[in-house]
mmCIF file of C-alpha atoms in Angstrom:
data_model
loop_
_atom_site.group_PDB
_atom_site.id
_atom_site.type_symbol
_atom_site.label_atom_id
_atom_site.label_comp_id
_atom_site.label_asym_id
_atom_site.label_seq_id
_atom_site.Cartn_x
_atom_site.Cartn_y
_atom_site.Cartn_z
ATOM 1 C CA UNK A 244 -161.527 -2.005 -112.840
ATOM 2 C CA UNK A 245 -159.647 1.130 -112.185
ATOM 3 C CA UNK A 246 -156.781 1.527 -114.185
ATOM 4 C CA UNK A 247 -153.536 4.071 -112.404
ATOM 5 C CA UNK A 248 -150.894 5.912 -114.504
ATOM 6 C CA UNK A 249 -147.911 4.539 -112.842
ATOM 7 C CA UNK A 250 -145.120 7.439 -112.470
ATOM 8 C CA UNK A 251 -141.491 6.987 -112.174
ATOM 9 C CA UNK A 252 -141.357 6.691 -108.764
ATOM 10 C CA UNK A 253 -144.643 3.938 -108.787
ATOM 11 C CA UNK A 254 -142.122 1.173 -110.576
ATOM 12 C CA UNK A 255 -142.221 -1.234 -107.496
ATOM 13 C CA UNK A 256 -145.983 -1.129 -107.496
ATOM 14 C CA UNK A 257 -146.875 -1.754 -111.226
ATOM 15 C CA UNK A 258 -144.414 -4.359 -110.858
ATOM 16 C CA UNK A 259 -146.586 -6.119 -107.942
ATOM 17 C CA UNK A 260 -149.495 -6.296 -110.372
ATOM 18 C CA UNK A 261 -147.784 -7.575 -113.229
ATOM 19 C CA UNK A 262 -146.041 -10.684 -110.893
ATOM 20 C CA UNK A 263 -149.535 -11.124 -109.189
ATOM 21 C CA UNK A 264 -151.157 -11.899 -113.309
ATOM 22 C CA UNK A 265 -152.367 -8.569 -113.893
ATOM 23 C CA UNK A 266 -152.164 -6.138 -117.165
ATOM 24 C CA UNK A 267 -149.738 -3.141 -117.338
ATOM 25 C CA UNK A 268 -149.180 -1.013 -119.984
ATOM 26 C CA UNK A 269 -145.604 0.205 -120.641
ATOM 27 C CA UNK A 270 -143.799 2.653 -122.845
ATOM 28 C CA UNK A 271 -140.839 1.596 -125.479
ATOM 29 C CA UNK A 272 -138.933 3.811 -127.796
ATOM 30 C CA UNK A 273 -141.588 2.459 -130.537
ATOM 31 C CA UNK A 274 -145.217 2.251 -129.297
ATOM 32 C CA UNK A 275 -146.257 1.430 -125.747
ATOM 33 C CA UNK A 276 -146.674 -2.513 -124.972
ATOM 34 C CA UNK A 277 -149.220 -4.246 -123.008
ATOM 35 C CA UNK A 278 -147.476 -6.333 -120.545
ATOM 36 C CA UNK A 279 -148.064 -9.183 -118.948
ATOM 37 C CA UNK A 280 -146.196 -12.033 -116.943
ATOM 38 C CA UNK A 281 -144.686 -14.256 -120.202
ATOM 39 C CA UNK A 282 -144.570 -17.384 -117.906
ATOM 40 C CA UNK A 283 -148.592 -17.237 -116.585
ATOM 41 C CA UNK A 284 -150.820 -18.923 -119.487
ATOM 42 C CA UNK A 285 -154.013 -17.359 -117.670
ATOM 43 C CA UNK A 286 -152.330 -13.625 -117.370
ATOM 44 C CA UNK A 287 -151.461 -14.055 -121.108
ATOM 45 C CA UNK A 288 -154.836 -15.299 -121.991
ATOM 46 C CA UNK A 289 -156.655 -11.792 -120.753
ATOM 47 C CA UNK A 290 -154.082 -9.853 -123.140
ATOM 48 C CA UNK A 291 -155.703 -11.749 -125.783
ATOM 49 C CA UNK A 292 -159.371 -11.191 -124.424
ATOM 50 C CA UNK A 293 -158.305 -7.307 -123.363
ATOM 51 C CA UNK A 294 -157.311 -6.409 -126.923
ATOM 52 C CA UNK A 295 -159.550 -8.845 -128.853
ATOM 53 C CA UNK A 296 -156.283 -10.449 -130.577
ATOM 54 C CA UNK A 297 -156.352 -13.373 -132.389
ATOM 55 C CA UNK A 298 -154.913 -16.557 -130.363
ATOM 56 C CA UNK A 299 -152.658 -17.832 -133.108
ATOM 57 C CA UNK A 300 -150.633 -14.689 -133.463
ATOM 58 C CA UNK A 301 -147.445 -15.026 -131.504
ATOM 59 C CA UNK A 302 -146.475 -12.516 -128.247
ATOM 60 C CA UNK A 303 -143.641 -11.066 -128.377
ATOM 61 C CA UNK A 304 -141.494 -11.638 -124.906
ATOM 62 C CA UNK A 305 -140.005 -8.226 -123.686
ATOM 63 C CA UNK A 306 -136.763 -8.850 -121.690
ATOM 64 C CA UNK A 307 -134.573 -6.656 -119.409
ATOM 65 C CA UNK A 308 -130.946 -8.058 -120.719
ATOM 66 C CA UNK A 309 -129.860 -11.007 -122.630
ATOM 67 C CA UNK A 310 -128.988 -13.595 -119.563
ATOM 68 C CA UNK A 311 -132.955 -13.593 -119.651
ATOM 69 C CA UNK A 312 -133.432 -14.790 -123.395
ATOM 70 C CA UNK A 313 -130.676 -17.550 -122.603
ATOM 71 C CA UNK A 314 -133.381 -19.623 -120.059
ATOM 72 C CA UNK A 315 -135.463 -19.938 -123.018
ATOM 73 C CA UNK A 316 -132.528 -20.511 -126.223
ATOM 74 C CA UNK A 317 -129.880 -22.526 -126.858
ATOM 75 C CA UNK A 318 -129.325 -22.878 -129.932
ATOM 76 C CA UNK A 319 -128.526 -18.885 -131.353
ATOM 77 C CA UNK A 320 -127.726 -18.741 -134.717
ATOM 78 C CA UNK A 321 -123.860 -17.350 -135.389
ATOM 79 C CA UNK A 322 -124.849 -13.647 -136.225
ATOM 80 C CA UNK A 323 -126.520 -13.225 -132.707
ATOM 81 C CA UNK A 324 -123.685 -11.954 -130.659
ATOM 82 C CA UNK A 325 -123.139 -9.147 -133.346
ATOM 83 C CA UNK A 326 -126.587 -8.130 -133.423
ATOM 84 C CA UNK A 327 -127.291 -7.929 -129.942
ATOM 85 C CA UNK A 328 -124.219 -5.859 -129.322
ATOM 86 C CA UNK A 329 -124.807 -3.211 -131.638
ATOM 87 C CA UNK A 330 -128.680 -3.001 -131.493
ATOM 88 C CA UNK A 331 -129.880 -4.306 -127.325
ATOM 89 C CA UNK A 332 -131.036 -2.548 -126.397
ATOM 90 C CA UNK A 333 -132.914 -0.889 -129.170
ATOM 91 C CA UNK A 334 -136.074 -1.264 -131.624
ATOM 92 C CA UNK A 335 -135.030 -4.615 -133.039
ATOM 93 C CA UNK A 336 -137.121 -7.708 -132.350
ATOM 94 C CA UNK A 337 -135.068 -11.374 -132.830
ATOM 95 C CA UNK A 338 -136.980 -14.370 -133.098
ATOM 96 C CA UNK A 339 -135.310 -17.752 -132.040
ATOM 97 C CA UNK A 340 -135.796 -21.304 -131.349
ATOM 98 C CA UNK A 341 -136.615 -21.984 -127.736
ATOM 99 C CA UNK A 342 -136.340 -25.156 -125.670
ATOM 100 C CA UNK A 343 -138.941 -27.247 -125.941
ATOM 101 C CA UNK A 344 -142.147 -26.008 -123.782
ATOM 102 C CA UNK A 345 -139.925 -23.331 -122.032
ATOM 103 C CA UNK A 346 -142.381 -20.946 -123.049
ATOM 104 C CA UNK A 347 -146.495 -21.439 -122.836
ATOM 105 C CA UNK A 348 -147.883 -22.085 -125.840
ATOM 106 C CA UNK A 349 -150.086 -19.506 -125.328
ATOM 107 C CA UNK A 350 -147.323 -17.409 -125.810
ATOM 108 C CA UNK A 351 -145.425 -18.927 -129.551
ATOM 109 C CA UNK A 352 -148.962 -19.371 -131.040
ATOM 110 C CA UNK A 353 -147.947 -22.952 -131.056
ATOM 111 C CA UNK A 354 -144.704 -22.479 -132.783
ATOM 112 C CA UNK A 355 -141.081 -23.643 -131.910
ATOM 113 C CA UNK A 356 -140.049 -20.321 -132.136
ATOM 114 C CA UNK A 357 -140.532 -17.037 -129.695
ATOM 115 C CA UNK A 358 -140.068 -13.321 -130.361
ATOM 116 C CA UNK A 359 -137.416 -11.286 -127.878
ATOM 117 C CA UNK A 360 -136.820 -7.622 -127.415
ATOM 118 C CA UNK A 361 -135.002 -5.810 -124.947
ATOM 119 C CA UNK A 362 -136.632 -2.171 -125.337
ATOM 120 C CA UNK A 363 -134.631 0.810 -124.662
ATOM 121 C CA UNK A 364 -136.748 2.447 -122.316
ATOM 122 C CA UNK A 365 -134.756 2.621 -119.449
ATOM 123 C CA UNK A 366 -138.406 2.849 -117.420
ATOM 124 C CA UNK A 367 -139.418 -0.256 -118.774
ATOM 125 C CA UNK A 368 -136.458 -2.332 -118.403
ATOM 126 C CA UNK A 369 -136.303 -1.589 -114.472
ATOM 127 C CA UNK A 370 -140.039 -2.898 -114.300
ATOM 128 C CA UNK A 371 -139.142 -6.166 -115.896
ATOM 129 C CA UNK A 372 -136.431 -6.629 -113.119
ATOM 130 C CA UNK A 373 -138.708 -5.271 -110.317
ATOM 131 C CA UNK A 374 -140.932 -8.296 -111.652
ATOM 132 C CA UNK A 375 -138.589 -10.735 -111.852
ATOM 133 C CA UNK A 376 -139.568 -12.442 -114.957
ATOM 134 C CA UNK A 377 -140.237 -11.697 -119.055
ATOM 135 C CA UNK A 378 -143.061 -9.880 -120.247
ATOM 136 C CA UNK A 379 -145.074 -10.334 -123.285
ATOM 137 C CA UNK A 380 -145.788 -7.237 -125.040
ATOM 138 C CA UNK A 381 -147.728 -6.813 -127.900
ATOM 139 C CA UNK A 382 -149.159 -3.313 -128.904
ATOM 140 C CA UNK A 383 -151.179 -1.513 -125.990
ATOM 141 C CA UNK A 384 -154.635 -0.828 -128.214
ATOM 142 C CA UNK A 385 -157.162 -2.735 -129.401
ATOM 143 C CA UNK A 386 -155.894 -5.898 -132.221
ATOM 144 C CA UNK A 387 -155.672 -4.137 -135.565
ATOM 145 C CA UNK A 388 -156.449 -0.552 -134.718
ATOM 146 C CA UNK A 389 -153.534 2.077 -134.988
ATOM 147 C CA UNK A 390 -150.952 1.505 -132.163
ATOM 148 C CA UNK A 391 -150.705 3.564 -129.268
ATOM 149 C CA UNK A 392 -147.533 6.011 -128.938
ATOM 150 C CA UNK A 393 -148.556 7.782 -126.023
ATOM 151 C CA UNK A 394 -150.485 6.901 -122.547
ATOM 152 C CA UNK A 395 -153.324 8.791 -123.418
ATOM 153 C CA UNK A 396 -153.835 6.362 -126.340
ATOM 154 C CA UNK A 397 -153.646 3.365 -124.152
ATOM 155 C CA UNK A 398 -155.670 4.908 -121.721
ATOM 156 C CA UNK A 399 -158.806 5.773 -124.373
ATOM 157 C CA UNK A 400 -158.158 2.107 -125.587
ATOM 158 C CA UNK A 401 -157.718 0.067 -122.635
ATOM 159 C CA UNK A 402 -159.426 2.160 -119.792
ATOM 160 C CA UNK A 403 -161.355 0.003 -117.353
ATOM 161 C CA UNK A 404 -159.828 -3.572 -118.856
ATOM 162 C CA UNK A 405 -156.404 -3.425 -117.460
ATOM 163 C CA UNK A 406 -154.851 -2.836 -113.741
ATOM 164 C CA UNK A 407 -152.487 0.427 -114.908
ATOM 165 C CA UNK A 408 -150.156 2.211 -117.671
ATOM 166 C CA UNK A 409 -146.601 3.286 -116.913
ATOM 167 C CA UNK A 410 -146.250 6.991 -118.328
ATOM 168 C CA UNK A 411 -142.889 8.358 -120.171
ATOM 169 C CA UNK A 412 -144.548 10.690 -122.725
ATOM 170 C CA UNK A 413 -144.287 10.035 -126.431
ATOM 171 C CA UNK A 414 -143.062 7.404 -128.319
ATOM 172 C CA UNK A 415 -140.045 8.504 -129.643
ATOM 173 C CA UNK A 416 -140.046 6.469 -132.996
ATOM 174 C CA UNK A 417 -143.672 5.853 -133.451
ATOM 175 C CA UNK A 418 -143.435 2.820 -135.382
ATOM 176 C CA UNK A 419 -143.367 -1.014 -134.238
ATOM 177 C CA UNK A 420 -139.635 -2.503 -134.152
ATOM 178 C CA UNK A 421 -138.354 -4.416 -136.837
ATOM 179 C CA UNK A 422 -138.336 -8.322 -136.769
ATOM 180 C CA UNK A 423 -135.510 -10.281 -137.426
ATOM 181 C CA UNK A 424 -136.003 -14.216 -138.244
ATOM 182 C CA UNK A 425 -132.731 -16.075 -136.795
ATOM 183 C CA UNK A 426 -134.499 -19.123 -135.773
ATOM 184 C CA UNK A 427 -132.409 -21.470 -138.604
ATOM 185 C CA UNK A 428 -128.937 -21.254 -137.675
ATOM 186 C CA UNK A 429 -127.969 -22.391 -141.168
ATOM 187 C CA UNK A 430 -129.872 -19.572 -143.477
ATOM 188 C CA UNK A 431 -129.318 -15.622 -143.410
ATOM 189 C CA UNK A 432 -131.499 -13.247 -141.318
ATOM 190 C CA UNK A 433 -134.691 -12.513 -142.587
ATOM 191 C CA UNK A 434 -136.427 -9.183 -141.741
ATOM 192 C CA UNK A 435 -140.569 -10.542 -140.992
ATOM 193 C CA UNK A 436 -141.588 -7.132 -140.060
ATOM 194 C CA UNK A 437 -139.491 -3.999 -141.103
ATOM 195 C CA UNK A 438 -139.006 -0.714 -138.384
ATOM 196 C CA UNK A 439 -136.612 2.061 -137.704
ATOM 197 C CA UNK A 440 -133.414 -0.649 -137.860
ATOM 198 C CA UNK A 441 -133.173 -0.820 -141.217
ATOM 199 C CA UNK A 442 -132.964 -3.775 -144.171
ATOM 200 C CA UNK A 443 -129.940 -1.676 -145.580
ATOM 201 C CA UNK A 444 -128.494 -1.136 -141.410
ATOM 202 C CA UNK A 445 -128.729 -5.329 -140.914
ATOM 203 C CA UNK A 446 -126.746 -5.787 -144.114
ATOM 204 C CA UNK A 447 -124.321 -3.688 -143.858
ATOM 205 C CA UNK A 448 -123.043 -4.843 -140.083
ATOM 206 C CA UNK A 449 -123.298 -8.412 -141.122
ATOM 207 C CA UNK A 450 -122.215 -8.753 -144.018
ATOM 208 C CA UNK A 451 -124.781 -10.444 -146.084
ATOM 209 C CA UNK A 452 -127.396 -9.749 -147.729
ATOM 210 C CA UNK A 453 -130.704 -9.220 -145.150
ATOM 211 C CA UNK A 454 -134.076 -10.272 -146.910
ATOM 212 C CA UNK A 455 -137.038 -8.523 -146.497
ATOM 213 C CA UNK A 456 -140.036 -11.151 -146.582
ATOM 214 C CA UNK A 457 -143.165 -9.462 -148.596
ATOM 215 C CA UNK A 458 -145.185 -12.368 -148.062
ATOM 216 C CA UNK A 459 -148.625 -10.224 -146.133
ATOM 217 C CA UNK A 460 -150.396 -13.253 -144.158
ATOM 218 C CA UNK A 461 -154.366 -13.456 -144.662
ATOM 219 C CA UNK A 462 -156.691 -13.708 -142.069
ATOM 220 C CA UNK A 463 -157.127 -17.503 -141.990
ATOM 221 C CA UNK A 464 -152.854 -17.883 -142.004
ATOM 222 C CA UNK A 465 -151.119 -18.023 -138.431
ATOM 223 C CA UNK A 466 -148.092 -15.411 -139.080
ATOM 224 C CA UNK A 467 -144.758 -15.631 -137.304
ATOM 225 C CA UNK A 468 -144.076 -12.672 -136.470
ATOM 226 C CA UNK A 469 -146.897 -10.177 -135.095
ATOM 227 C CA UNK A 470 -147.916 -6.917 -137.742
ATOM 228 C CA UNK A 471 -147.609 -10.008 -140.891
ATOM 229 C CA UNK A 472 -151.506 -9.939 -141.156
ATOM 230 C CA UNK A 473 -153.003 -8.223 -145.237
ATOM 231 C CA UNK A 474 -154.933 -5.492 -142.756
ATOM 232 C CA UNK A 475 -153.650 -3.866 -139.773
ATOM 233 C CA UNK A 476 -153.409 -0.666 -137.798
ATOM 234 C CA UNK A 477 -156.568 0.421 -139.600
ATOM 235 C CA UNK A 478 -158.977 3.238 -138.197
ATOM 236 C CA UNK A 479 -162.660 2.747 -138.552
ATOM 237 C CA UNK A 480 -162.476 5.437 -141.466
ATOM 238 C CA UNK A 481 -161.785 4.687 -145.117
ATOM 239 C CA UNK A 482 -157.619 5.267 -145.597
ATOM 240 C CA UNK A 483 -156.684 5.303 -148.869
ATOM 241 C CA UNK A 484 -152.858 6.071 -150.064
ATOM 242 C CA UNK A 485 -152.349 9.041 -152.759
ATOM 243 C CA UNK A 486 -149.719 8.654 -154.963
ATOM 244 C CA UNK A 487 -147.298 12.331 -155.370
ATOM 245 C CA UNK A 488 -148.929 13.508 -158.426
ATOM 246 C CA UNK A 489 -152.450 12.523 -157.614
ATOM 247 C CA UNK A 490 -153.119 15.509 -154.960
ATOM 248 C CA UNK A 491 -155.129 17.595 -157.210
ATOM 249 C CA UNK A 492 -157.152 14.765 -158.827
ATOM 250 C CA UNK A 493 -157.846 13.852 -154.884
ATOM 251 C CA UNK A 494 -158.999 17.703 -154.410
ATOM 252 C CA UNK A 495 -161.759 17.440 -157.025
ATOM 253 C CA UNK A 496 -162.630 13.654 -156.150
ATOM 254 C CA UNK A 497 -163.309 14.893 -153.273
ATOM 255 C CA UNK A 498 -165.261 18.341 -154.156
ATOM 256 C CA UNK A 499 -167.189 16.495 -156.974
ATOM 257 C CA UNK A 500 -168.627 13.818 -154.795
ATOM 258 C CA UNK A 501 -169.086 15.956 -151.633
ATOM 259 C CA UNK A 502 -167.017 14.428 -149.098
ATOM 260 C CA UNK A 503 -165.549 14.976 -145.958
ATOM 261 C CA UNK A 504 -161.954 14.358 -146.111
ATOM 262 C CA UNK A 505 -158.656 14.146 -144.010
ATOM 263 C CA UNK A 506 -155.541 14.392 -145.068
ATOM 264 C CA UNK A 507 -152.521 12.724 -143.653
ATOM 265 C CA UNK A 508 -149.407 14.459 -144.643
ATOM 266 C CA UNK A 509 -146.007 16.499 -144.363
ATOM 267 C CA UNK A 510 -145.939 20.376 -144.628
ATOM 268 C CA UNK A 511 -145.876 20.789 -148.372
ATOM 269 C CA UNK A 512 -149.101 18.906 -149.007
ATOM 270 C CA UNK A 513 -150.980 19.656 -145.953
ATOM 271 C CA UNK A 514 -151.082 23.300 -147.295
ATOM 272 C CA UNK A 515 -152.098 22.736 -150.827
ATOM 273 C CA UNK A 516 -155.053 20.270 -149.426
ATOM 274 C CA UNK A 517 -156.069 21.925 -145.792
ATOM 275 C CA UNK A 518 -158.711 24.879 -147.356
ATOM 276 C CA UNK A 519 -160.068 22.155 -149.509
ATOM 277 C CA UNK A 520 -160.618 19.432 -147.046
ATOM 278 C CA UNK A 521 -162.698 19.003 -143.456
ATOM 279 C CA UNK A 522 -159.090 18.708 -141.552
ATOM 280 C CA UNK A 523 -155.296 18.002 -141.284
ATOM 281 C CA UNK A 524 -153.461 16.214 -139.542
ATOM 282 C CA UNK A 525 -149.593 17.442 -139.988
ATOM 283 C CA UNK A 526 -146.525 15.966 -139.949
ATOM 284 C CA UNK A 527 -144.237 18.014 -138.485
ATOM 285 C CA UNK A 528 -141.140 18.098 -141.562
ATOM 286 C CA UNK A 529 -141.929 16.244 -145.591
ATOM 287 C CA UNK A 530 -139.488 13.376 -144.379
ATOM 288 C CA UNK A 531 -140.280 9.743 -143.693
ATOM 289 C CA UNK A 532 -138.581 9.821 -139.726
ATOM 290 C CA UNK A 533 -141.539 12.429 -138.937
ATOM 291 C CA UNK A 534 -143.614 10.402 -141.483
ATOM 292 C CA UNK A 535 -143.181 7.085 -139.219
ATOM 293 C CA UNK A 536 -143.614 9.229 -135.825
ATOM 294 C CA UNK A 537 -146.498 10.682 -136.605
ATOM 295 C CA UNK A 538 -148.665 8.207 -138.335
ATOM 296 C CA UNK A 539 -150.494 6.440 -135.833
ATOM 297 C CA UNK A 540 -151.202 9.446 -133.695
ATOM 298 C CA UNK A 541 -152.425 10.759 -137.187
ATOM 299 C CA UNK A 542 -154.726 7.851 -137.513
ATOM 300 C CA UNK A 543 -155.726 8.176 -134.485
ATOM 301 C CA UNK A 544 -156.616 12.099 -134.457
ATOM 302 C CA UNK A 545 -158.722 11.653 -137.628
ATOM 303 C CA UNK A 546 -160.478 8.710 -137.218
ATOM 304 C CA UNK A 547 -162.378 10.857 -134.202
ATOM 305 C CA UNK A 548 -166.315 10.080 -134.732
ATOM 306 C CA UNK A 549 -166.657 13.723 -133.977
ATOM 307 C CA UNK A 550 -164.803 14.593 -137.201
ATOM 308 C CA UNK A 551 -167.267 12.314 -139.251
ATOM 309 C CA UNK A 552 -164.846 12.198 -142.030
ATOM 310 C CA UNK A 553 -165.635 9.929 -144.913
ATOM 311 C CA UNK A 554 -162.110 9.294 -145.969
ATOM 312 C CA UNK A 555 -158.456 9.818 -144.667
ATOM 313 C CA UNK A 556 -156.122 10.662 -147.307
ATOM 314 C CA UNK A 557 -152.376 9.694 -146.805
ATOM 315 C CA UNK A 558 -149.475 10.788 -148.287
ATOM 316 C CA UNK A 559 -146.572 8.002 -149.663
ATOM 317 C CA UNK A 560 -142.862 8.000 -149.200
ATOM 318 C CA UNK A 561 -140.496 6.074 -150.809
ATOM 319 C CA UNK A 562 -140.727 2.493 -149.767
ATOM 320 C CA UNK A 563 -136.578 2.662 -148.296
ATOM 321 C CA UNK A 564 -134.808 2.946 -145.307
ATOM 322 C CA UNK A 565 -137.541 4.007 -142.726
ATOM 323 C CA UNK A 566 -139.586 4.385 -145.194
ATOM 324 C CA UNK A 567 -139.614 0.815 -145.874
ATOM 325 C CA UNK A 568 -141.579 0.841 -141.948
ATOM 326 C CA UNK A 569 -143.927 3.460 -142.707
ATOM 327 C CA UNK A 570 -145.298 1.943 -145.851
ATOM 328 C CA UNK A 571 -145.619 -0.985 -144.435
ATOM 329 C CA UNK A 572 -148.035 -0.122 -141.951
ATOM 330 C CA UNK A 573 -149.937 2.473 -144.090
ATOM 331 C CA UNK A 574 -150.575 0.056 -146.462
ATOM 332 C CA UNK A 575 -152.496 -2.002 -144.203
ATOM 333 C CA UNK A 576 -154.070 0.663 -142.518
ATOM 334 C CA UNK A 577 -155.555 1.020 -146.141
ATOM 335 C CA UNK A 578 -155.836 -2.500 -147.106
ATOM 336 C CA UNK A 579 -153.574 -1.813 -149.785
ATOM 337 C CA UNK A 580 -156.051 0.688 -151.489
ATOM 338 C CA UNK A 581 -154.203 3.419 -153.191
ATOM 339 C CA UNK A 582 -156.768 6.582 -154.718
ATOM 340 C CA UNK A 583 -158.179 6.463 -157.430
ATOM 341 C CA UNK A 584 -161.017 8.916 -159.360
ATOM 342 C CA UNK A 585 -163.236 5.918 -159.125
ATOM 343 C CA UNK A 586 -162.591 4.953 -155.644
#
């Protein structure tokens, strides 16, 4: 299968695959989305063959406006018309109870419950209308590996498996949206997955206290909410997470046993480690936003088989605001493994 980078101007005709049951990648404000006609069981099927994703793990179902969420929900829990107003569209994923078998199963995972975002590509939003109906949209890449944040990704990913990719550059946060639980009317939001709208941002416009649920689902548990699983976005290569003052205990860990190493880091500590390591990949400022932004592409860059590195070394922020998103998905890039002298 050939697979075309769709330009601005090729909206109509990405959308003709996409209503016909075909795979198109698309770009969001977080990390580009593999989309696929939400109301088709057998075009939502191949996104589960295409990235090797396991069936039980819900889709997320990528909308154009909020008229299109109300054909599937009636029942919206009280906080909803807040939310929506001040973050759709935006990087904020809301998961509700649908109408019974409004949705195919293939879809929930077998839940009551479905995933929504409205993205605020502007790009993406017009395809969704050119097609007519909702699209599911999990992460463009192969199930578990770093996301993709930019078409080239998708491309070296999904090349050959899927009809085409619609191109708009870089992600501009980098990091998966957060998830929002509002599927019981009668308890407060919980946050499943955290992102760039943050645990202390949901609390403070509603009021209440916002949960963040720390439960990490094993590979033999369905999750809610897509990114739950113990391991995820992890490269082929060892990660392991170094703790601020461990740097120069990492440096001789890594000259005593001989290894080739890459380091995964802001300015500051990308300069003490790059003449001591095989390679850096550098964040552009020592703060979490270009932390978040730059950590799958990092993966990604250092997990090249050409490198033959032996370990990737990654730096830590503190686990708040943003922060709070970035952690979260380096810690399952490393399977929780933080270094050690004896790792």
């Amino acid at each position: 299968m050939e697979t075309k980078v769709y330009q601005t101007d090729q909206l109509h005709e990405a959308a003709e695959k996409l209503k016909k049951g075909e795979l198109v990648a698309f770009p969001t404000e977080t990390v580009y989305g593999l989309g696929a006609n939400a109301l088709l069981p057998e075009a939502v099927k191949q996104v589960f063959a295409v990235k090797g994703r396991p069936s039980d793990n819900p889709l997320i179902v990528t909308v154009a406006d909020f008229t299109m969420v109300q054909d599937y929900v009636d029942n919206f829990h009280p906080l909803t018309k807040k939310i929506v107003e001040n973050y759709w569209p935006g990087p904020l994923t809301l998961i509700f109870t649908i109408k019974k078998n409004s949705l195919p199963s293939v879809v929930t995972g077998g839940l009551s419950t479905a995933a929504f975002r409205m993205p605020a590509n502007k790009k993406t939003r017009e395809l969704i209308k050119l097609a007519g109906v909702p699209l599911v949209g999990p992460s463009a890449n192969t199930s578990g590996k770093p996301s993709p944040t930019t078409s080239e990704h998708v491309y070296h990913d999904l090349k050959g498996k899927i009809a085409g990719i619609v191109d708009d550059g870089a992600a501009s946060i980098g990091l998966e949206s957060t998830v929002l639980d509002l599927s019981d009317s009668n308890k407060a939001p919980v946050i499943l997955r955290p992102g760039a709208i943050t645990q202390e941002d949901l609390s403070k416009l509603l009021g209440v206290t916002v949960a963040l649920d720390g439960h990490l689902i094993r590979e033999n548990e369905a999750p809610k909410a897509p990114g739950m699983k113990y391991k995820h976005y992890a490269p082929d290569t060892k990660v392991l997470l170094v703790k601020n003052n461990d740097w120069e205990k990492a440096k001789v860990w890594v000259k005593e046993n001989h290894l080739r190493a890459g380091v995964l880091a802001g300015p500051t500590i990308s300069e003490k480690m790059r003449y001591d390591t095989a390679c850096v990949f550098m964040y552009s400022k020592d703060t979490a936003e270009s932390a978040a932004k730059g950590l799958f592409a990092g993966l990604r860059a250092l997990d090249n088989k050409a490198l033959n590195l032996d370990v990737i070394l990654a730096e830590i922020y503190p686990e708040e605001g943003i922060g709070a998103a970035y952690m979260n998905r380096l810690k399952k890039s490393a399977s929780q493994h933080y270094f050690t002298p004896e790792n």
